[in-house]
Amino acid sequence: MKFTAILAALVAQAAAISVSGAAEGFAKGVTGGGSATPVYPSTTAELVSYLGDSSPRVIVLTKTFDFRNTEGTTTGTGCAPWGTASACQLAINKDNWCNNYESSAPSVSVSYDNAGSLGITIASDKTLLGSGSAGIIKGKGLRIVSGASNIIIQNVAVTDINPKYVWGGDAITIDNADLVWVDHVTTARIGRQHIVLGTSASKRVTLSNNFINGVTDYSATCDGYHYWGIYLDGSSDLVTMKGNYIYKTSGRAPKVQGNTLLHAVNNYWYSNSGHAFEIGSGGNVLAEGNVFQNIPTVVETPISGQLFTSPDTTTNAKCSTYLGRSCQINGFGSSGSFSQADTNFLVNFEGKNIASASAYGTVVSSVTSNAGQGNL
């Protein structure tokens, strides 16, 4: 092939790789790596370097990056807080956790992959894009920390992070960050949290169109349903969750506390063997236009924070003052109650970027056909 033809092909390829759509809700306006020339890592080392350097970047994944067995393994003594049956997760004794909190649990031998323990650092002004259904990261998560801002993660899968072990690693960690958009991401077979926001402030985050796949061989509830789903525990966090598919979990999907303002809109929860929402002190949740199917316990009680569940059209009109529109009623099928109308915290939405909301009748078909990697 002539040089001009090769150049034209490369230019066409670069032009075809771009972010799809735009963030709604709190992270509206995020640009990530912007117009930076796309780079295509070919090794795990290149991927780590591109994500962590100080340059604005658009990083395109065209293959699977498997970090398992790249940093060695650790064998030691852990514990079995939920029993030693084959379907039960075991726990790594991270920070002496077994001794401090689960001292009565049986001691067991654990052997885990070191790569999963700490995610890949993502610095500011980065876009991480998967190409089609090819962009997969196995055995190691992504970690946005230390004041990073303006980050887009779209159309990738993060999977297989020490699923047998609690404290084996998280898929996506956000802590002390701002303007982060996680979109069309699939997470599956994770040791600890699929998505976790730490205790430091993460000011504007949008989680949209993601597939949180809780199907697992090992769980804290020993039933094939993952317990550690989404953990939102920040100080002054603003989180929009829209269009996500939270599938076969058994708890903490999400857990909300700290000082987190969560807008959960048009998400689909399907089949939970424990509870979906857990709302602790400082957690403020507005849930509208969602669908809960086969969720016996939609929210764990007692609720220590505040919750507005869009119970009826009259009450929903109270949203207009602060969101500029009425809220949408949630839909339920074979699920427990979810009816509370705390309104004092709605003023916190005033003046902020608010995601749109559709009636719940369109949610199931939209989410199941659209959420996760490969569905752009």
Coordinates of N, CA and C in Angstrom, one line a residue, residues 60-178:
V60 N -7.6 4.7 23.0 CA -8.5 3.7 22.4 C -8.0 2.3 22.6
L61 N -8.9 1.5 23.1 CA -8.6 0.1 23.3 C -9.2 -0.8 22.2
T62 N -8.4 -1.5 21.6 CA -8.8 -2.4 20.4 C -8.6 -3.8 20.7
K63 N -8.3 -4.2 22.0 CA -8.0 -5.6 22.4 C -8.3 -5.8 23.8
T64 N -8.0 -7.0 24.3 CA -8.1 -7.2 25.8 C -6.7 -7.0 26.4
F65 N -6.7 -6.3 27.5 CA -5.5 -6.1 28.3 C -5.7 -6.9 29.6
D66 N -4.9 -8.0 29.7 CA -5.1 -8.9 30.8 C -3.9 -8.7 31.8
F67 N -4.3 -8.1 32.9 CA -3.2 -7.9 34.0 C -3.0 -9.0 34.9
R68 N -3.8 -10.1 34.8 CA -3.7 -11.2 35.7 C -2.3 -11.8 35.5
N69 N -1.7 -12.2 36.6 CA -0.3 -12.8 36.6 C 0.8 -11.9 36.1
T70 N 0.5 -10.6 36.1 CA 1.6 -9.7 35.7 C 2.3 -9.1 36.9
E71 N 1.8 -9.2 38.1 CA 2.4 -8.6 39.3 C 2.6 -9.6 40.4
G72 N 2.5 -10.9 40.1 CA 2.7 -11.9 41.1 C 1.4 -12.2 41.9
T73 N 1.5 -13.1 42.8 CA 0.4 -13.5 43.7 C 0.9 -13.5 45.1
T74 N -0.1 -13.3 46.0 CA 0.2 -13.4 47.5 C -0.6 -14.5 48.1
T75 N 0.0 -15.3 48.9 CA -0.7 -16.3 49.7 C -0.5 -16.0 51.1
G76 N -1.6 -16.1 51.9 CA -1.6 -15.7 53.3 C -2.8 -16.3 54.0
T77 N -3.0 -15.7 55.2 CA -4.2 -16.1 56.0 C -5.2 -15.1 55.9
G78 N -6.4 -15.5 55.5 CA -7.6 -14.6 55.5 C -8.6 -15.1 56.4
C79 N -9.9 -14.9 56.1 CA -11.0 -15.4 56.9 C -12.2 -15.7 56.1
A80 N -13.2 -16.4 56.7 CA -14.4 -16.8 56.0 C -15.6 -16.2 56.8
P81 N -15.9 -14.9 56.7 CA -17.0 -14.3 57.4 C -18.4 -14.9 57.1
W82 N -18.5 -15.4 55.9 CA -19.8 -15.9 55.4 C -19.9 -17.4 55.2
G83 N -18.9 -18.1 55.8 CA -18.9 -19.5 55.7 C -17.9 -20.0 54.6
T84 N -17.7 -21.3 54.6 CA -16.6 -21.9 53.8 C -17.2 -22.7 52.6
A85 N -18.5 -22.5 52.4 CA -19.2 -23.2 51.2 C -18.5 -22.7 49.9
S86 N -18.6 -23.5 48.9 CA -17.9 -23.2 47.7 C -18.4 -21.9 47.0
A87 N -19.6 -21.5 47.3 CA -20.2 -20.3 46.7 C -20.0 -19.0 47.5
C88 N -19.3 -19.1 48.7 CA -19.1 -18.0 49.5 C -17.8 -17.3 49.3
Q89 N -17.8 -16.0 49.2 CA -16.5 -15.3 49.2 C -15.7 -15.4 50.5
L90 N -14.4 -15.4 50.3 CA -13.5 -15.4 51.4 C -13.0 -13.9 51.5
A91 N -12.3 -13.6 52.6 CA -11.8 -12.2 52.7 C -10.3 -12.2 52.9
I92 N -9.6 -11.3 52.2 CA -8.2 -11.0 52.4 C -8.1 -10.2 53.7
N93 N -7.1 -10.4 54.5 CA -6.9 -9.7 55.7 C -6.3 -8.3 55.5
K94 N -7.0 -7.5 54.7 CA -6.5 -6.2 54.3 C -6.5 -5.3 55.5
D95 N -5.4 -4.6 55.8 CA -5.4 -3.7 57.0 C -5.9 -4.3 58.2
N96 N -5.6 -5.6 58.4 CA -6.0 -6.4 59.6 C -7.5 -6.5 59.7
W97 N -8.2 -6.4 58.6 CA -9.7 -6.4 58.7 C -10.2 -7.6 59.4
C98 N -9.7 -8.8 59.0 CA -10.2 -10.0 59.6 C -10.1 -10.0 61.2
N99 N -8.9 -9.5 61.6 CA -8.7 -9.5 63.1 C -9.5 -8.5 63.8
N100 N -9.7 -7.3 63.1 CA -10.4 -6.2 63.8 C -11.9 -6.3 63.7
Y101 N -12.5 -6.8 62.6 CA -13.9 -6.8 62.4 C -14.5 -8.2 62.3
E102 N -13.8 -9.2 62.0 CA -14.3 -10.5 61.8 C -13.5 -11.5 62.6
S103 N -13.2 -11.2 63.9 CA -12.3 -12.0 64.7 C -12.9 -13.4 65.0
S104 N -14.3 -13.5 64.9 CA -14.9 -14.8 65.2 C -15.0 -15.7 63.9
A105 N -14.6 -15.1 62.7 CA -14.7 -15.9 61.5 C -13.6 -16.9 61.4
P106 N -13.8 -18.0 60.8 CA -12.8 -19.0 60.7 C -11.6 -18.5 59.8
S107 N -10.4 -18.8 60.2 CA -9.2 -18.4 59.4 C -9.1 -19.4 58.2
V108 N -8.7 -18.9 57.1 CA -8.6 -19.7 55.9 C -7.3 -19.2 55.1
S109 N -6.8 -20.1 54.3 CA -5.7 -19.7 53.4 C -6.3 -19.0 52.2
V110 N -5.7 -17.9 51.8 CA -6.1 -17.2 50.6 C -4.9 -17.0 49.7
S111 N -5.2 -17.0 48.4 CA -4.1 -16.8 47.4 C -4.7 -15.9 46.3
Y112 N -4.2 -14.7 46.1 CA -4.8 -13.8 45.2 C -3.8 -13.1 44.3
D113 N -4.3 -12.6 43.2 CA -3.5 -11.9 42.2 C -3.2 -10.4 42.7
N114 N -1.9 -10.1 42.8 CA -1.6 -8.7 43.3 C -2.1 -7.6 42.3
A115 N -2.2 -7.9 41.1 CA -2.6 -6.8 40.1 C -3.9 -6.2 40.4
G116 N -4.8 -7.1 41.0 CA -6.2 -6.6 41.3 C -6.3 -5.7 42.5
S117 N -5.2 -5.7 43.3 CA -5.3 -4.9 44.6 C -5.5 -3.4 44.5
L118 N -4.9 -2.9 43.4 CA -4.9 -1.4 43.2 C -5.1 -1.1 41.7
G119 N -6.1 -0.3 41.5 CA -6.4 0.0 40.1 C -5.4 0.9 39.4
I120 N -5.5 1.0 38.1 CA -4.6 1.8 37.2 C -5.0 3.3 37.5
T121 N -4.0 4.1 37.8 CA -4.2 5.5 38.0 C -4.6 6.2 36.7
I122 N -5.7 7.0 36.8 CA -6.1 7.9 35.7 C -5.9 9.3 36.1
A123 N -5.1 10.0 35.3 CA -4.9 11.4 35.6 C -5.9 12.3 34.8
S124 N -5.8 13.6 35.0 CA -6.7 14.5 34.4 C -6.7 14.6 32.9
D125 N -7.8 15.0 32.3 CA -7.9 15.2 30.9 C -7.7 14.0 30.0
K126 N -8.4 12.9 30.4 CA -8.2 11.7 29.7 C -9.6 11.2 29.2
T127 N -9.6 10.6 28.0 CA -10.7 9.9 27.5 C -10.3 8.5 27.2
L128 N -11.0 7.5 27.8 CA -10.6 6.1 27.6 C -11.8 5.5 26.8
L129 N -11.6 5.0 25.6 CA -12.7 4.5 24.7 C -12.4 3.1 24.3
G130 N -13.4 2.3 24.4 CA -13.3 1.0 23.7 C -13.8 1.0 22.3
S131 N -13.1 0.2 21.4 CA -13.5 0.2 20.0 C -14.5 -1.0 19.8
G132 N -15.7 -0.7 19.5 CA -16.7 -1.8 19.4 C -16.9 -2.6 20.7
S133 N -16.7 -3.9 20.6 CA -16.7 -4.7 21.8 C -15.4 -5.3 22.2
A134 N -14.3 -4.6 21.7 CA -13.0 -5.1 21.9 C -12.2 -4.6 23.1
G135 N -12.7 -3.5 23.7 CA -11.9 -2.9 24.8 C -12.2 -3.5 26.1
I136 N -11.4 -4.4 26.6 CA -11.6 -5.1 27.8 C -10.3 -5.1 28.7
I137 N -10.5 -4.8 30.0 CA -9.4 -4.8 30.9 C -9.8 -5.9 32.0
K138 N -8.9 -6.8 32.1 CA -9.1 -8.0 33.0 C -8.1 -7.9 34.1
G139 N -8.6 -8.2 35.3 CA -7.7 -8.4 36.4 C -7.2 -7.2 37.1
K140 N -7.6 -6.0 36.7 CA -7.2 -4.7 37.3 C -8.2 -3.7 37.0
G141 N -8.5 -2.9 38.0 CA -9.5 -1.8 37.9 C -8.9 -0.5 37.4
L142 N -9.8 0.5 37.4 CA -9.4 1.9 37.1 C -9.6 2.8 38.3
R143 N -8.6 3.7 38.6 CA -8.6 4.4 39.8 C -8.4 5.9 39.5
I144 N -9.4 6.7 39.8 CA -9.4 8.2 39.5 C -9.2 8.9 40.9
V145 N -8.1 9.4 41.2 CA -7.8 9.9 42.5 C -7.0 11.2 42.5
S146 N -6.7 11.7 43.7 CA -5.7 12.8 43.9 C -6.0 14.0 43.1
G147 N -7.2 14.5 43.1 CA -7.5 15.8 42.4 C -7.7 15.7 41.0
A148 N -7.8 14.5 40.4 CA -7.9 14.4 38.9 C -9.3 15.0 38.5
S149 N -9.4 15.5 37.3 CA -10.6 16.0 36.8 C -10.7 15.9 35.3
N150 N -11.9 16.0 34.8 CA -12.2 16.0 33.3 C -11.8 14.7 32.7
I151 N -12.6 13.6 33.1 CA -12.3 12.3 32.6 C -13.5 11.6 32.1
I152 N -13.3 10.9 30.9 CA -14.4 10.1 30.3 C -13.9 8.7 30.2
I153 N -14.8 7.8 30.6 CA -14.5 6.3 30.4 C -15.8 5.8 29.7
Q154 N -15.6 5.3 28.5 CA -16.8 5.0 27.7 C -16.5 3.7 26.9
N155 N -17.5 2.8 27.0 CA -17.5 1.6 26.1 C -16.3 0.6 26.4
V156 N -16.0 0.4 27.6 CA -15.0 -0.6 28.0 C -15.6 -1.6 29.0
A157 N -15.0 -2.7 29.1 CA -15.4 -3.7 30.2 C -14.2 -3.9 31.1
V158 N -14.6 -3.9 32.4 CA -13.6 -4.2 33.5 C -14.0 -5.4 34.2
T159 N -13.2 -6.5 34.2 CA -13.7 -7.8 34.6 C -12.7 -8.6 35.4
D160 N -13.1 -9.6 36.1 CA -12.3 -10.7 36.6 C -11.2 -10.2 37.5
I161 N -11.6 -9.4 38.6 CA -10.6 -8.9 39.6 C -10.8 -9.7 40.9
N162 N -10.0 -10.8 41.0 CA -10.0 -11.6 42.2 C -11.5 -11.8 42.8
P163 N -12.4 -12.4 42.0 CA -13.8 -12.4 42.4 C -14.0 -13.3 43.6
K164 N -13.1 -14.2 43.9 CA -13.3 -15.0 45.1 C -13.1 -14.3 46.4
Y165 N -12.4 -13.1 46.4 CA -12.0 -12.5 47.6 C -12.5 -11.1 47.8
V166 N -13.2 -10.9 48.9 CA -13.4 -9.5 49.4 C -12.1 -8.8 49.7
W167 N -12.0 -7.6 49.3 CA -10.7 -6.8 49.3 C -9.8 -7.2 48.2
G168 N -10.3 -8.0 47.2 CA -9.5 -8.4 46.1 C -9.3 -7.3 45.0
G169 N -10.1 -6.2 45.1 CA -10.0 -5.1 44.2 C -11.3 -4.6 43.7
D170 N -11.3 -3.3 43.3 CA -12.5 -2.7 42.8 C -12.4 -2.4 41.3
A171 N -13.5 -2.4 40.6 CA -13.5 -2.1 39.2 C -13.2 -0.7 38.8
I172 N -14.0 0.3 39.4 CA -13.8 1.7 39.2 C -13.8 2.4 40.5
T173 N -12.8 3.1 40.8 CA -12.7 3.9 42.0 C -12.5 5.4 41.7
I174 N -13.4 6.2 42.3 CA -13.3 7.7 42.1 C -13.2 8.3 43.5
D175 N -12.2 9.1 43.7 CA -12.0 9.7 45.0 C -11.2 11.0 44.9
N176 N -11.8 12.1 45.4 CA -11.2 13.4 45.3 C -11.0 13.8 43.8
A177 N -12.1 13.8 43.1 CA -12.1 14.0 41.6 C -13.2 14.9 41.3
D178 N -13.2 15.4 40.0 CA -14.3 16.3 39.6 C -14.5 16.1 38.1

